[in-house]
Coordinates of C-alpha atoms in Angstrom, one line a residue:
Chain A
M1 CA -6.3 9.4 -30.0
I2 CA -9.3 8.8 -27.8
W3 CA -8.7 5.1 -28.4
L4 CA -5.1 5.5 -27.2
A5 CA -6.1 7.4 -24.1
W6 CA -8.7 4.8 -23.3
R7 CA -6.3 1.9 -23.9
Q8 CA -3.7 3.5 -21.7
H9 CA -6.0 4.2 -18.8
R10 CA -8.6 1.4 -19.0
K11 CA -7.0 -0.6 -16.2
Q12 CA -6.8 2.4 -14.0
A13 CA -10.4 3.3 -14.9
L14 CA -11.5 -0.1 -13.9
F15 CA -9.8 0.1 -10.5
T16 CA -11.3 3.6 -9.9
A17 CA -14.8 2.3 -10.9
L18 CA -14.4 -0.7 -8.6
G19 CA -13.4 1.6 -5.7
L20 CA -16.4 3.8 -6.3
V21 CA -18.7 0.8 -6.4
V22 CA -17.3 -0.4 -3.1
L23 CA -17.8 3.1 -1.6
A24 CA -21.4 3.1 -2.9
A25 CA -22.0 -0.3 -1.4
L26 CA -20.9 1.2 1.9
M27 CA -22.7 4.5 1.7
L28 CA -26.0 3.5 0.2
P29 CA -27.2 1.1 2.9
T30 CA -25.9 3.3 5.7
G31 CA -27.4 6.4 4.1
L32 CA -30.8 4.7 3.8
A33 CA -30.6 3.4 7.4
M34 CA -29.9 6.9 8.7
R35 CA -32.8 8.4 6.7
Q36 CA -35.1 5.7 7.9
S37 CA -34.2 6.2 11.5
F38 CA -34.4 10.0 11.1
A39 CA -37.9 9.6 9.8
D40 CA -38.9 7.0 12.4
K41 CA -38.0 9.3 15.2
G42 CA -40.3 12.0 13.6
L43 CA -37.3 14.3 13.1
D44 CA -38.5 15.3 9.6
D45 CA -41.5 17.2 11.0
C46 CA -39.4 18.5 13.9
V47 CA -36.8 20.0 11.6
R48 CA -39.5 21.5 9.4
A49 CA -41.0 23.1 12.5
L50 CA -37.7 24.6 13.5
G51 CA -37.3 26.4 10.2
R52 CA -34.0 27.9 9.0
A53 CA -33.9 31.1 11.1
S54 CA -30.7 31.7 13.0
L55 CA -32.6 32.5 16.2
I56 CA -35.7 30.8 17.5
A57 CA -37.9 31.2 20.5
A58 CA -36.3 29.7 23.7
D59 CA -39.1 27.1 24.0
A60 CA -39.2 26.2 20.4
D61 CA -36.5 23.5 20.3
T62 CA -38.6 20.4 20.7
C63 CA -36.2 18.3 18.7
G64 CA -33.3 18.5 21.2
R65 CA -33.9 15.1 22.9
L66 CA -34.5 13.3 19.5
F67 CA -31.4 15.0 18.0
T68 CA -29.3 13.7 20.9
E69 CA -30.7 10.3 20.4
F70 CA -30.1 10.2 16.7
N71 CA -26.6 11.7 17.1
N72 CA -25.6 9.1 19.7
Q73 CA -26.7 6.3 17.4
Y74 CA -24.8 7.6 14.4
N75 CA -21.9 9.2 16.1
A76 CA -19.2 7.3 14.2
M77 CA -20.8 7.7 10.8
S78 CA -19.5 11.1 10.1
M79 CA -16.0 9.7 10.5
I80 CA -16.6 7.7 7.3
G81 CA -17.2 10.9 5.6
V82 CA -13.6 12.0 6.2
L83 CA -12.7 9.4 3.5
F84 CA -14.3 11.7 1.0
L85 CA -11.9 14.5 1.9
V86 CA -9.0 12.6 0.5
L87 CA -10.7 11.4 -2.7
P88 CA -9.9 14.4 -4.8
L89 CA -6.3 14.1 -3.7
L90 CA -6.2 10.5 -4.8
M91 CA -7.5 11.5 -8.2
G92 CA -4.8 14.0 -8.6
L93 CA -2.1 11.6 -7.4
F94 CA -3.1 8.6 -9.5
W95 CA -4.7 10.3 -12.6
G96 CA -3.1 13.7 -12.9
A97 CA 0.5 13.2 -11.8
P98 CA 1.4 10.2 -14.0
L99 CA -0.3 11.7 -17.1
V100 CA 2.9 13.4 -18.4
A101 CA 5.4 12.3 -15.9
R102 CA 5.1 8.6 -16.7
E103 CA 5.5 9.2 -20.5
I104 CA 8.7 11.1 -19.9
E105 CA 10.0 8.8 -17.3
H106 CA 9.7 5.9 -19.7
G107 CA 10.7 7.9 -22.7
T108 CA 7.5 7.0 -24.5
H109 CA 6.7 10.7 -25.1
R110 CA 9.3 10.6 -27.9
M111 CA 7.4 7.8 -29.5
V112 CA 3.9 9.2 -29.2
W113 CA 4.9 12.8 -30.0
T114 CA 6.5 11.9 -33.2
Q115 CA 3.5 10.2 -34.7
G116 CA 1.2 12.2 -36.9
I117 CA -0.6 14.5 -34.4
S118 CA 0.6 17.6 -32.6
R119 CA 1.5 17.6 -29.0
R120 CA -1.2 20.1 -28.3
H121 CA -3.8 17.7 -29.7
W122 CA -2.3 14.9 -27.7
A123 CA -2.4 16.9 -24.5
L124 CA -5.9 18.1 -25.0
V125 CA -7.3 14.7 -25.7
K126 CA -5.5 13.1 -22.8
C127 CA -6.5 15.8 -20.3
G128 CA -10.0 15.8 -21.8
V129 CA -10.5 12.1 -21.3
V130 CA -9.0 12.0 -17.9
G131 CA -10.7 15.2 -16.9
A132 CA -14.1 13.9 -18.0
G133 CA -13.6 10.6 -16.2
T134 CA -12.6 12.2 -12.9
L135 CA -15.3 14.9 -13.3
A136 CA -18.0 12.2 -13.5
A137 CA -16.6 10.5 -10.4
A138 CA -16.3 13.8 -8.5
V139 CA -19.9 14.9 -9.4
G140 CA -21.1 11.4 -8.2
C141 CA -19.2 11.6 -5.0
G142 CA -20.2 15.2 -4.2
L143 CA -23.9 14.9 -4.8
G144 CA -23.9 11.4 -3.2
M145 CA -22.3 12.8 -0.1
S146 CA -24.8 15.7 0.0
W147 CA -27.5 13.1 0.1
W148 CA -25.7 10.9 2.7
L149 CA -24.8 13.8 5.0
T150 CA -28.2 15.5 5.1
P151 CA -29.6 13.7 8.2
I152 CA -26.3 14.3 10.1
S153 CA -26.3 18.0 9.2
Q154 CA -30.0 18.4 10.0
A155 CA -29.5 16.8 13.4
G156 CA -27.0 19.5 14.1
Q157 CA -24.2 17.0 14.6
H158 CA -22.1 18.6 11.9
G159 CA -23.6 21.4 9.9
R160 CA -23.1 21.1 6.2
F161 CA -21.5 24.6 6.3
S162 CA -18.8 23.7 8.8
T163 CA -15.2 23.1 7.9
F164 CA -14.5 19.6 6.5
F165 CA -18.2 18.9 6.0
F166 CA -18.5 21.7 3.6
D167 CA -15.5 20.3 1.7
M168 CA -16.8 16.8 1.1
Q169 CA -20.2 17.5 -0.4
G170 CA -22.0 19.5 -3.0
I171 CA -19.9 20.8 -5.9
A172 CA -16.8 21.8 -4.0
P173 CA -15.2 18.3 -4.4
V174 CA -15.7 18.7 -8.2
G175 CA -13.5 21.9 -8.0
Y176 CA -10.9 20.1 -5.8
T177 CA -10.7 17.1 -8.1
L178 CA -10.3 19.1 -11.3
F179 CA -7.7 21.2 -9.5
T180 CA -5.6 18.3 -8.2
V181 CA -5.7 16.5 -11.6
A182 CA -4.5 19.7 -13.3
L183 CA -1.9 20.2 -10.6
G184 CA -0.7 16.7 -11.1
V185 CA -0.4 17.2 -14.9
F186 CA 1.4 20.4 -14.4
A187 CA 3.8 18.9 -11.8
G188 CA 4.6 16.2 -14.3
T189 CA 5.8 18.8 -16.7
V190 CA 8.0 20.3 -14.1
W191 CA 9.3 17.2 -12.4
P192 CA 9.1 14.6 -15.2
K193 CA 9.1 11.6 -12.9
V194 CA 6.1 10.0 -11.4
L195 CA 7.0 10.0 -7.7
P196 CA 8.3 13.6 -7.5
A197 CA 5.2 14.7 -9.5
M198 CA 3.0 12.9 -7.0
A199 CA 4.8 14.4 -4.0
A200 CA 4.5 17.9 -5.5
T201 CA 0.8 17.3 -6.1
L202 CA 0.3 16.2 -2.5
V203 CA 2.1 19.2 -1.0
G204 CA 0.5 21.7 -3.4
F205 CA -3.0 20.5 -2.9
V206 CA -2.9 20.1 0.9
G207 CA -1.1 23.5 1.3
L208 CA -3.5 25.4 -0.9
R209 CA -6.5 23.8 0.6
I210 CA -5.5 24.6 4.2
A211 CA -4.5 28.1 3.3
L212 CA -7.8 28.8 1.4
T213 CA -10.0 27.1 4.0
T214 CA -8.6 28.9 7.0
L215 CA -7.6 32.2 5.6
V216 CA -9.9 33.0 2.7
R217 CA -13.1 31.1 2.8
P218 CA -14.5 32.9 6.0
H219 CA -14.2 36.2 4.0
Y220 CA -15.9 35.2 0.7
L221 CA -18.7 37.5 2.0
P222 CA -18.7 39.7 5.2
A223 CA -19.8 37.6 8.1
E224 CA -22.8 38.6 10.0
T225 CA -23.2 39.0 13.8
L226 CA -26.1 38.3 16.0
T227 CA -26.6 38.9 19.8
F228 CA -29.0 37.9 22.4
P229 CA -29.1 38.4 26.1
V230 CA -27.6 36.0 28.7
K231 CA -30.2 36.8 31.3
G232 CA -33.9 36.6 30.6
A233 CA -33.2 35.1 27.1
T234 CA -36.3 34.5 25.1
V235 CA -34.4 33.3 22.1
Q236 CA -31.8 30.7 21.3
T237 CA -29.7 29.7 18.3
N238 CA -31.3 27.3 15.9
P239 CA -29.5 23.9 15.6
A240 CA -31.2 23.4 12.3
A241 CA -30.3 26.7 10.8
G242 CA -27.2 25.4 9.1
D243 CA -25.2 28.5 9.9
W244 CA -21.4 28.5 9.8
V245 CA -20.4 29.9 13.2
V246 CA -17.0 31.5 12.7
S247 CA -16.6 32.6 16.3
Y248 CA -18.8 33.2 19.3
G249 CA -18.7 34.1 23.0
I250 CA -20.0 36.3 25.8
R251 CA -19.4 40.1 25.7
D252 CA -20.3 42.7 28.2
A253 CA -22.4 45.8 27.6
S254 CA -19.4 47.7 26.1
G255 CA -18.7 44.9 23.7
T256 CA -15.5 43.6 25.4
M257 CA -15.2 39.8 25.1
L258 CA -15.5 38.2 28.5
T259 CA -15.6 34.5 27.7
P260 CA -14.8 33.3 24.2
N261 CA -16.3 30.0 22.9
A262 CA -19.1 30.0 25.5
Q263 CA -22.8 30.6 25.4
I264 CA -25.2 31.0 28.3
A265 CA -28.9 31.6 28.1
C266 CA -31.2 31.6 31.1
P267 CA -34.9 31.9 30.7
P268 CA -36.7 34.7 32.6
D269 CA -37.3 33.8 36.3
A270 CA -34.9 30.9 36.2
T271 CA -34.6 28.7 39.2
G272 CA -32.4 25.9 40.3
P273 CA -28.7 25.3 39.6
G274 CA -27.3 27.7 37.0
A275 CA -30.0 30.2 37.8
D276 CA -27.4 32.8 38.6
C277 CA -26.6 33.0 34.9
G278 CA -22.8 32.9 35.2
A279 CA -22.8 35.6 38.0
S280 CA -20.5 33.3 39.9
L281 CA -18.1 33.2 36.9
G282 CA -18.0 37.0 36.9
I283 CA -20.4 37.6 34.1
P284 CA -22.5 40.6 34.7
G285 CA -26.3 40.6 34.2
D286 CA -26.2 42.9 31.3
A287 CA -23.8 40.8 29.3
H288 CA -24.9 39.3 26.0
N289 CA -24.2 36.3 23.8
W290 CA -22.4 37.2 20.6
Q291 CA -21.9 35.2 17.4
L292 CA -20.1 35.9 14.1
Y293 CA -21.4 33.6 11.4
Q294 CA -22.1 33.0 7.8
P295 CA -25.9 32.4 7.4
G296 CA -26.8 28.9 6.3
D297 CA -28.6 30.1 3.2
R298 CA -25.2 31.2 1.8
F299 CA -24.2 27.5 1.6
W300 CA -24.6 27.1 -2.2
L301 CA -23.2 30.6 -2.9
F302 CA -20.0 29.6 -0.9
Q303 CA -19.9 26.3 -2.7
G304 CA -20.1 28.1 -6.0
I305 CA -17.3 30.5 -5.0
E306 CA -15.1 27.8 -3.7
T307 CA -15.6 25.6 -6.8
A308 CA -15.1 28.6 -9.1
I309 CA -11.7 29.4 -7.5
F310 CA -10.4 25.8 -7.9
V311 CA -11.8 25.4 -11.4
A312 CA -10.1 28.7 -12.4
L313 CA -6.8 27.5 -10.9
A314 CA -7.2 24.2 -12.7
A315 CA -7.7 26.0 -16.0
L316 CA -4.7 28.1 -15.4
L317 CA -2.5 25.1 -14.5
L318 CA -3.6 23.2 -17.6
Y319 CA -2.9 26.1 -19.8
V320 CA 0.6 26.4 -18.4
A321 CA 1.1 22.7 -18.5
V322 CA 0.2 22.5 -22.2
R323 CA 2.6 25.3 -23.0
R324 CA 5.3 23.5 -21.1
I325 CA 4.6 20.2 -22.9
L326 CA 5.5 22.0 -26.2
R327 CA 9.0 22.7 -24.7
L328 CA 9.8 19.2 -23.5
A329 CA 11.7 16.7 -25.5
Chain B
M1 CA 20.4 16.5 -55.7
D2 CA 17.5 16.4 -53.2
V3 CA 18.3 17.5 -49.8
V4 CA 16.3 15.8 -47.1
L5 CA 17.7 17.4 -44.0
E6 CA 19.5 20.7 -43.9
T7 CA 20.8 22.6 -40.9
D8 CA 22.4 26.0 -40.9
Q9 CA 24.4 27.2 -37.8
L10 CA 22.0 25.2 -35.8
G11 CA 22.4 25.5 -32.0
K12 CA 20.6 24.3 -28.8
R13 CA 21.4 25.5 -25.4
Y14 CA 20.5 24.1 -22.0
G15 CA 20.9 26.9 -19.5
R16 CA 24.3 28.4 -20.4
A17 CA 25.8 25.3 -21.9
W18 CA 25.5 24.6 -25.6
A19 CA 24.4 21.0 -26.3
L20 CA 25.0 21.6 -30.0
R21 CA 26.5 24.6 -31.7
D22 CA 27.1 26.0 -35.2
C23 CA 26.0 22.8 -36.8
S24 CA 25.7 23.1 -40.6
L25 CA 25.0 20.1 -42.8
R26 CA 23.1 18.8 -45.7
L27 CA 21.9 15.2 -46.0
P28 CA 21.1 14.2 -49.5
A29 CA 18.1 12.0 -50.3
G30 CA 18.6 8.2 -50.5
R31 CA 21.6 8.1 -48.2
F32 CA 22.2 5.9 -45.2
A33 CA 23.8 8.3 -42.8
A34 CA 25.6 7.6 -39.6
L35 CA 25.7 10.2 -36.9
V36 CA 28.7 9.4 -34.7
G37 CA 30.1 10.8 -31.6
P38 CA 30.7 9.9 -27.9
N39 CA 27.8 10.1 -25.4
G40 CA 26.8 13.6 -24.7
A41 CA 28.3 15.0 -27.9
G42 CA 24.9 16.4 -29.0
K43 CA 23.7 13.5 -31.3
S44 CA 20.3 13.2 -29.6
T45 CA 19.9 17.0 -29.5
L46 CA 20.4 17.2 -33.2
L47 CA 17.9 14.3 -33.9
H48 CA 15.4 15.8 -31.5
M49 CA 15.5 19.1 -33.4
A50 CA 15.2 17.3 -36.7
V51 CA 12.1 15.5 -35.6
G52 CA 10.6 18.6 -34.1
L53 CA 10.7 17.6 -30.5
L54 CA 13.0 20.5 -29.7
R55 CA 13.0 24.0 -30.9
P56 CA 16.4 25.4 -31.9
D57 CA 18.0 28.3 -30.0
A58 CA 20.1 29.4 -32.9
G59 CA 20.2 28.8 -36.6
T60 CA 17.7 26.8 -38.6
V61 CA 16.9 23.2 -39.3
R62 CA 14.8 22.1 -42.3
V63 CA 13.3 18.7 -43.1
F64 CA 12.0 18.5 -46.7
G65 CA 12.3 22.3 -46.7
Q66 CA 10.1 22.9 -43.6
A67 CA 10.9 23.7 -40.0
P68 CA 10.0 20.6 -38.1
Y69 CA 9.2 22.1 -34.7
D70 CA 5.5 21.5 -33.9
S71 CA 4.8 20.6 -37.5
T72 CA 2.5 17.7 -38.3
A73 CA 3.3 18.1 -41.9
V74 CA 6.9 17.1 -41.2
L75 CA 5.8 14.4 -38.7
A76 CA 3.8 12.8 -41.5
E77 CA 7.0 12.3 -43.6
I78 CA 9.4 11.0 -40.9
G79 CA 9.8 7.9 -38.8
F80 CA 11.6 8.2 -35.5
V81 CA 13.0 5.5 -33.3
A82 CA 14.1 7.2 -30.0
Q83 CA 16.8 6.1 -27.7
D84 CA 16.2 2.8 -25.9
T85 CA 13.3 2.2 -28.4
P86 CA 10.6 3.3 -26.0
L87 CA 7.2 1.7 -26.4
Y88 CA 4.2 1.3 -24.1
R89 CA 5.3 -1.9 -22.4
D90 CA 1.8 -3.1 -21.6
F91 CA 0.7 -2.8 -25.2
T92 CA 1.0 -5.7 -27.6
A93 CA 2.6 -5.1 -31.0
D94 CA -0.8 -5.2 -32.6
E95 CA -2.1 -2.5 -30.2
L96 CA 0.9 -0.4 -30.9
F97 CA 0.1 -0.7 -34.6
T98 CA -3.5 0.3 -33.9
T99 CA -2.1 3.3 -32.1
G100 CA 0.0 4.1 -35.1
A101 CA -2.9 3.7 -37.4
K102 CA -5.1 6.0 -35.3
L103 CA -2.4 8.7 -34.9
N104 CA -1.2 8.9 -38.5
R105 CA -3.0 9.7 -41.7
R106 CA -0.8 7.3 -43.6
F107 CA 0.0 4.0 -41.8
D108 CA 0.6 0.6 -43.3
T109 CA -0.5 -1.8 -40.6
A110 CA -0.2 -4.8 -42.9
L111 CA 3.4 -3.9 -43.6
A112 CA 4.2 -3.8 -39.9
R113 CA 2.5 -7.1 -39.3
D114 CA 4.3 -8.8 -42.1
R115 CA 7.6 -7.6 -41.0
L116 CA 7.1 -9.1 -37.5
G117 CA 5.7 -12.2 -39.0
Q118 CA 8.9 -12.7 -41.1
I119 CA 11.2 -12.5 -38.2
G120 CA 8.9 -14.5 -35.9
I121 CA 8.0 -11.9 -33.2
P122 CA 4.6 -12.5 -31.6
R123 CA 2.1 -9.7 -32.1
D124 CA -0.2 -10.7 -29.2
K125 CA 2.3 -10.5 -26.4
P126 CA 2.9 -7.3 -24.4
V127 CA 6.1 -5.8 -25.8
G128 CA 7.4 -5.4 -22.2
K129 CA 7.8 -9.2 -22.2
L130 CA 9.8 -9.3 -25.4
S131 CA 13.6 -9.2 -25.5
G132 CA 15.4 -5.9 -26.1
G133 CA 16.2 -6.9 -29.7
Q134 CA 12.6 -7.9 -30.4
R135 CA 11.4 -4.7 -28.9
A136 CA 13.8 -2.7 -31.2
Q137 CA 12.3 -4.7 -34.2
V138 CA 8.8 -3.7 -33.1
A139 CA 9.8 -0.1 -32.8
L140 CA 11.4 -0.3 -36.3
A141 CA 8.3 -1.9 -37.7
L142 CA 6.1 0.9 -36.1
A143 CA 8.3 3.6 -37.6
M144 CA 8.5 2.0 -41.0
A145 CA 4.7 1.5 -41.2
K146 CA 4.4 5.3 -41.6
R147 CA 6.2 4.8 -44.9
P148 CA 8.5 7.7 -44.0
R149 CA 10.7 9.5 -46.5
L150 CA 13.2 10.0 -43.7
L151 CA 13.9 7.6 -40.9
L152 CA 15.8 8.8 -37.9
L153 CA 17.1 6.4 -35.3
D154 CA 18.7 7.4 -32.0
E155 CA 21.1 4.8 -30.8
P156 CA 18.7 2.0 -31.6
V157 CA 21.2 -0.8 -31.0
A158 CA 23.1 0.6 -28.0
S159 CA 21.3 -1.5 -25.4
I160 CA 20.9 -4.8 -27.2
D161 CA 23.3 -7.7 -27.6
P162 CA 25.6 -8.1 -30.6
L163 CA 23.7 -10.8 -32.3
A164 CA 20.4 -8.9 -32.0
R165 CA 22.2 -5.8 -33.1
R166 CA 23.4 -7.4 -36.3
E167 CA 19.9 -8.7 -37.0
F168 CA 18.4 -5.3 -36.4
L169 CA 20.9 -3.6 -38.8
H170 CA 20.3 -6.3 -41.3
A171 CA 16.5 -5.7 -41.1
L172 CA 17.1 -2.0 -41.3
T173 CA 19.3 -2.2 -44.4
G174 CA 16.7 -4.5 -45.9
V175 CA 13.8 -2.1 -45.6
V176 CA 15.9 0.8 -46.6
A177 CA 16.9 -1.0 -49.8
E178 CA 13.2 -1.8 -50.5
T179 CA 11.8 1.6 -49.9
G180 CA 14.6 4.0 -50.8
T181 CA 14.1 5.8 -47.4
T182 CA 16.8 8.1 -46.3
V183 CA 18.2 7.1 -43.0
L184 CA 20.0 9.0 -40.2
L185 CA 21.2 6.7 -37.5
S186 CA 23.1 7.8 -34.5
S187 CA 25.5 5.4 -32.7
H188 CA 28.6 5.3 -30.7
I189 CA 29.4 1.8 -31.9
L190 CA 31.6 2.2 -34.9
A191 CA 32.0 -1.4 -36.0
D192 CA 28.3 -1.7 -36.9
L193 CA 28.3 1.3 -39.2
E194 CA 31.2 0.5 -41.4
R195 CA 29.1 -2.1 -43.3
T196 CA 25.9 -0.1 -43.5
C197 CA 26.4 3.6 -43.9
D198 CA 27.4 5.6 -47.0
F199 CA 27.3 9.1 -45.4
L200 CA 29.0 10.3 -42.3
I201 CA 28.3 13.0 -39.7
V202 CA 30.8 13.2 -36.8
V203 CA 29.8 15.3 -33.8
H204 CA 32.0 15.9 -30.9
A205 CA 31.8 18.3 -27.9
S206 CA 28.6 19.9 -29.3
Q207 CA 30.1 20.6 -32.8
T208 CA 30.1 18.9 -36.2
K209 CA 33.6 17.8 -37.1
L210 CA 33.1 16.0 -40.3
V211 CA 30.2 15.7 -42.8
G212 CA 30.2 14.0 -46.2
G213 CA 29.7 10.8 -48.2
V214 CA 31.9 8.0 -47.0
D215 CA 33.5 7.3 -50.3
E216 CA 34.3 11.0 -50.9
L217 CA 35.7 11.3 -47.4
R218 CA 37.9 8.3 -47.7
G219 CA 39.1 9.5 -51.0
E220 CA 40.3 12.8 -49.8
H221 CA 42.0 11.5 -46.6
R222 CA 45.3 9.7 -46.4
Q223 CA 47.3 8.2 -43.7
L224 CA 51.0 9.1 -44.0
I225 CA 53.8 7.3 -42.2
G226 CA 57.2 8.8 -42.2
P227 CA 60.3 9.4 -40.0
R228 CA 59.7 10.7 -36.5
H229 CA 59.3 14.4 -36.5
A230 CA 59.8 14.8 -40.2
S231 CA 58.1 17.9 -41.6
P232 CA 54.9 17.0 -43.5
P233 CA 55.0 17.0 -47.3
A234 CA 54.8 20.5 -48.7
A235 CA 52.2 20.0 -51.4
G236 CA 48.8 18.3 -51.4
I237 CA 47.8 18.7 -47.8
A238 CA 44.8 20.8 -46.9
Q239 CA 44.8 19.9 -43.2
V240 CA 46.7 17.7 -40.8
V241 CA 43.9 16.1 -38.8
R242 CA 45.9 14.1 -36.4
T243 CA 49.5 13.5 -35.6
S244 CA 50.8 10.6 -33.6
H245 CA 54.3 9.4 -32.8
T246 CA 56.0 6.1 -32.1
D247 CA 59.7 5.8 -31.2
R248 CA 60.8 5.8 -34.8
S249 CA 58.0 7.1 -36.9
T250 CA 55.3 9.7 -37.1
T251 CA 51.9 8.9 -38.4
L252 CA 49.7 11.7 -39.9
L253 CA 46.1 11.6 -40.9
V254 CA 45.6 14.3 -43.4
R255 CA 43.0 15.8 -45.6
T256 CA 44.4 16.2 -49.1
N257 CA 43.7 18.8 -51.8
G258 CA 46.0 17.3 -54.4
P259 CA 48.4 14.4 -55.1
I260 CA 51.1 13.8 -52.5
H261 CA 54.6 13.1 -53.9
D262 CA 57.1 12.9 -51.1
R263 CA 59.4 10.0 -50.9
A264 CA 59.9 10.4 -47.1
W265 CA 56.2 9.5 -46.5
Q266 CA 54.3 6.4 -47.3
S267 CA 50.7 7.0 -48.2
H268 CA 47.9 4.6 -47.2
E269 CA 44.1 4.6 -47.6
V270 CA 42.2 5.2 -44.4
T271 CA 39.5 3.1 -42.9
L272 CA 36.2 4.7 -41.8
E273 CA 37.2 3.9 -38.2
D274 CA 40.6 5.7 -38.5
L275 CA 38.8 8.6 -40.0
I276 CA 36.2 8.9 -37.3
L277 CA 38.7 8.4 -34.5
A278 CA 41.1 11.0 -35.9
Y279 CA 38.4 13.6 -36.0
L280 CA 37.2 12.8 -32.6
A281 CA 40.7 13.0 -31.1
D282 CA 41.7 16.3 -32.6
D283 CA 41.1 18.3 -29.4
D284 CA 41.8 17.9 -25.7
L285 CA 38.5 16.1 -25.0
G286 CA 39.2 13.4 -27.6
A287 CA 42.9 12.8 -26.7
G288 CA 43.6 9.5 -25.2
R289 CA 40.5 7.8 -26.4
T290 CA 41.1 4.2 -27.3
H291 CA 39.3 1.8 -29.5
V292 CA 38.3 -0.2 -26.5
G293 CA 36.7 2.9 -24.9
W294 CA 34.7 3.2 -28.0
G295 CA 33.3 -0.2 -28.0
V296 CA 34.6 -0.9 -31.4
S297 CA 35.4 -4.5 -30.7
A298 CA 31.8 -5.1 -29.4

């Protein structure tokens, strides 16, 4: 049976492998170049000095200028990363959806399911082989992207915890990939034609991902808040902390939000333009900066939760799909 | 008498509509059975339940005494050629035979290869590039290599041209004669079956209308021709299956239960085709069907 699964999917496996090799050929040199330039600018030491605390002393950010320099140089790079957001979806569309749907569309299920093995056996081997292949690809992509994105994240351009960048690295893509493949298999048992199964996979995956990312992920753990004064600020937020800032703004002494999505910090005895610390914008002197955030050290915990949710959904979908396969004819 | 396939009040429902209902039949071993009926009559549904692809909603089906649904024990004893002879089109015949050998405990690859060799079908060409008739032969070889005790074929010749159809049936009768396999073949083309089958199952509008050996069935049915609107003979008739009238005469197709002695009626033997058509026309749905509509002349 493993021979059959391999024979049926070898061409597809070859194309997938080729695609991944092309991606690696793109990512490896650029990743190395970014790391080289990061090190050449002395940013490694700088980042180490900043530490991972959410707040640092106001005069501690000595990396700012170098960060800007680095980010200007590799501004467009992070756009390449977006490609990796759709990779799990492609796996589901081209590996998951046709698995059952194509057999039924071509009627070949009646040939293969009347040989000497049970349909359950057939389904488990097919899903196992396809699952193992896509799993290997997803692990490679996820960990590879973690490596590739590290300088961009450390330079504060896009923290690894922020939406989209969280989704394309670590183990989360593994969860997404297993989920879309399972969703594709399941869709094929409900709409036993390749195109409708692919469409259902697309809609289901994008819908669930958006819903979970925007509505559920911020609440995996209660977010924390931090505050620091606007006037006479001796601290500032740490660009290297890797926190996921859910929302922030300036609140007055009673806690009422004055200006959302803004942050002002004037050092004591400030002079020059801006020294009024927003007084001209109507921000009183006793106002404070406020930030709701998920601390950066929760990154792997959140990755684990996200992955567990999608793997659990994948297992559920596969279970239902195999049960449905036993009803098809 | 060994019974290979036995159904009792078998039924399958899709939603609220019955695809097959109250189907009871026994297929003895060693027969070449034809399963006839128009498209949508429930032939495929019956076959799919017999090979275990579908689970019955009512009644029972037994193949070699076992329920076939989800049973690898039954799968090992049957060969199935599904409608339109589906095969992986990018596989060569040899690769399909390898598949068969990997998925079956008993599989005679040499037999399958020899068969294709005899009829000159290339084994190293993707089957998608073969003609429909050749593909049907590959599917038959694949099914026969399991050395099945029961071979079921769902409209295997429906989509291939008449010459290939004849070759296919010739090949089929050949292997059946060699191996003694019991065959159940569904078709809506009557002409092909007359020469090959010795057992008949007629299904129409989800119900079995007629089951039995061809010789027995022909022996107990008679065509009677007599004056228009004359009353049928009093004795010897179990059932009037079909009545038709011309301007002057009335033709009856009857099932007999004894000798008919009535001078007003001429008694004739029935052909298999007459018999099938009579049973298919005995309700509203079948009325008005013509031989042409049935593809008899094809």
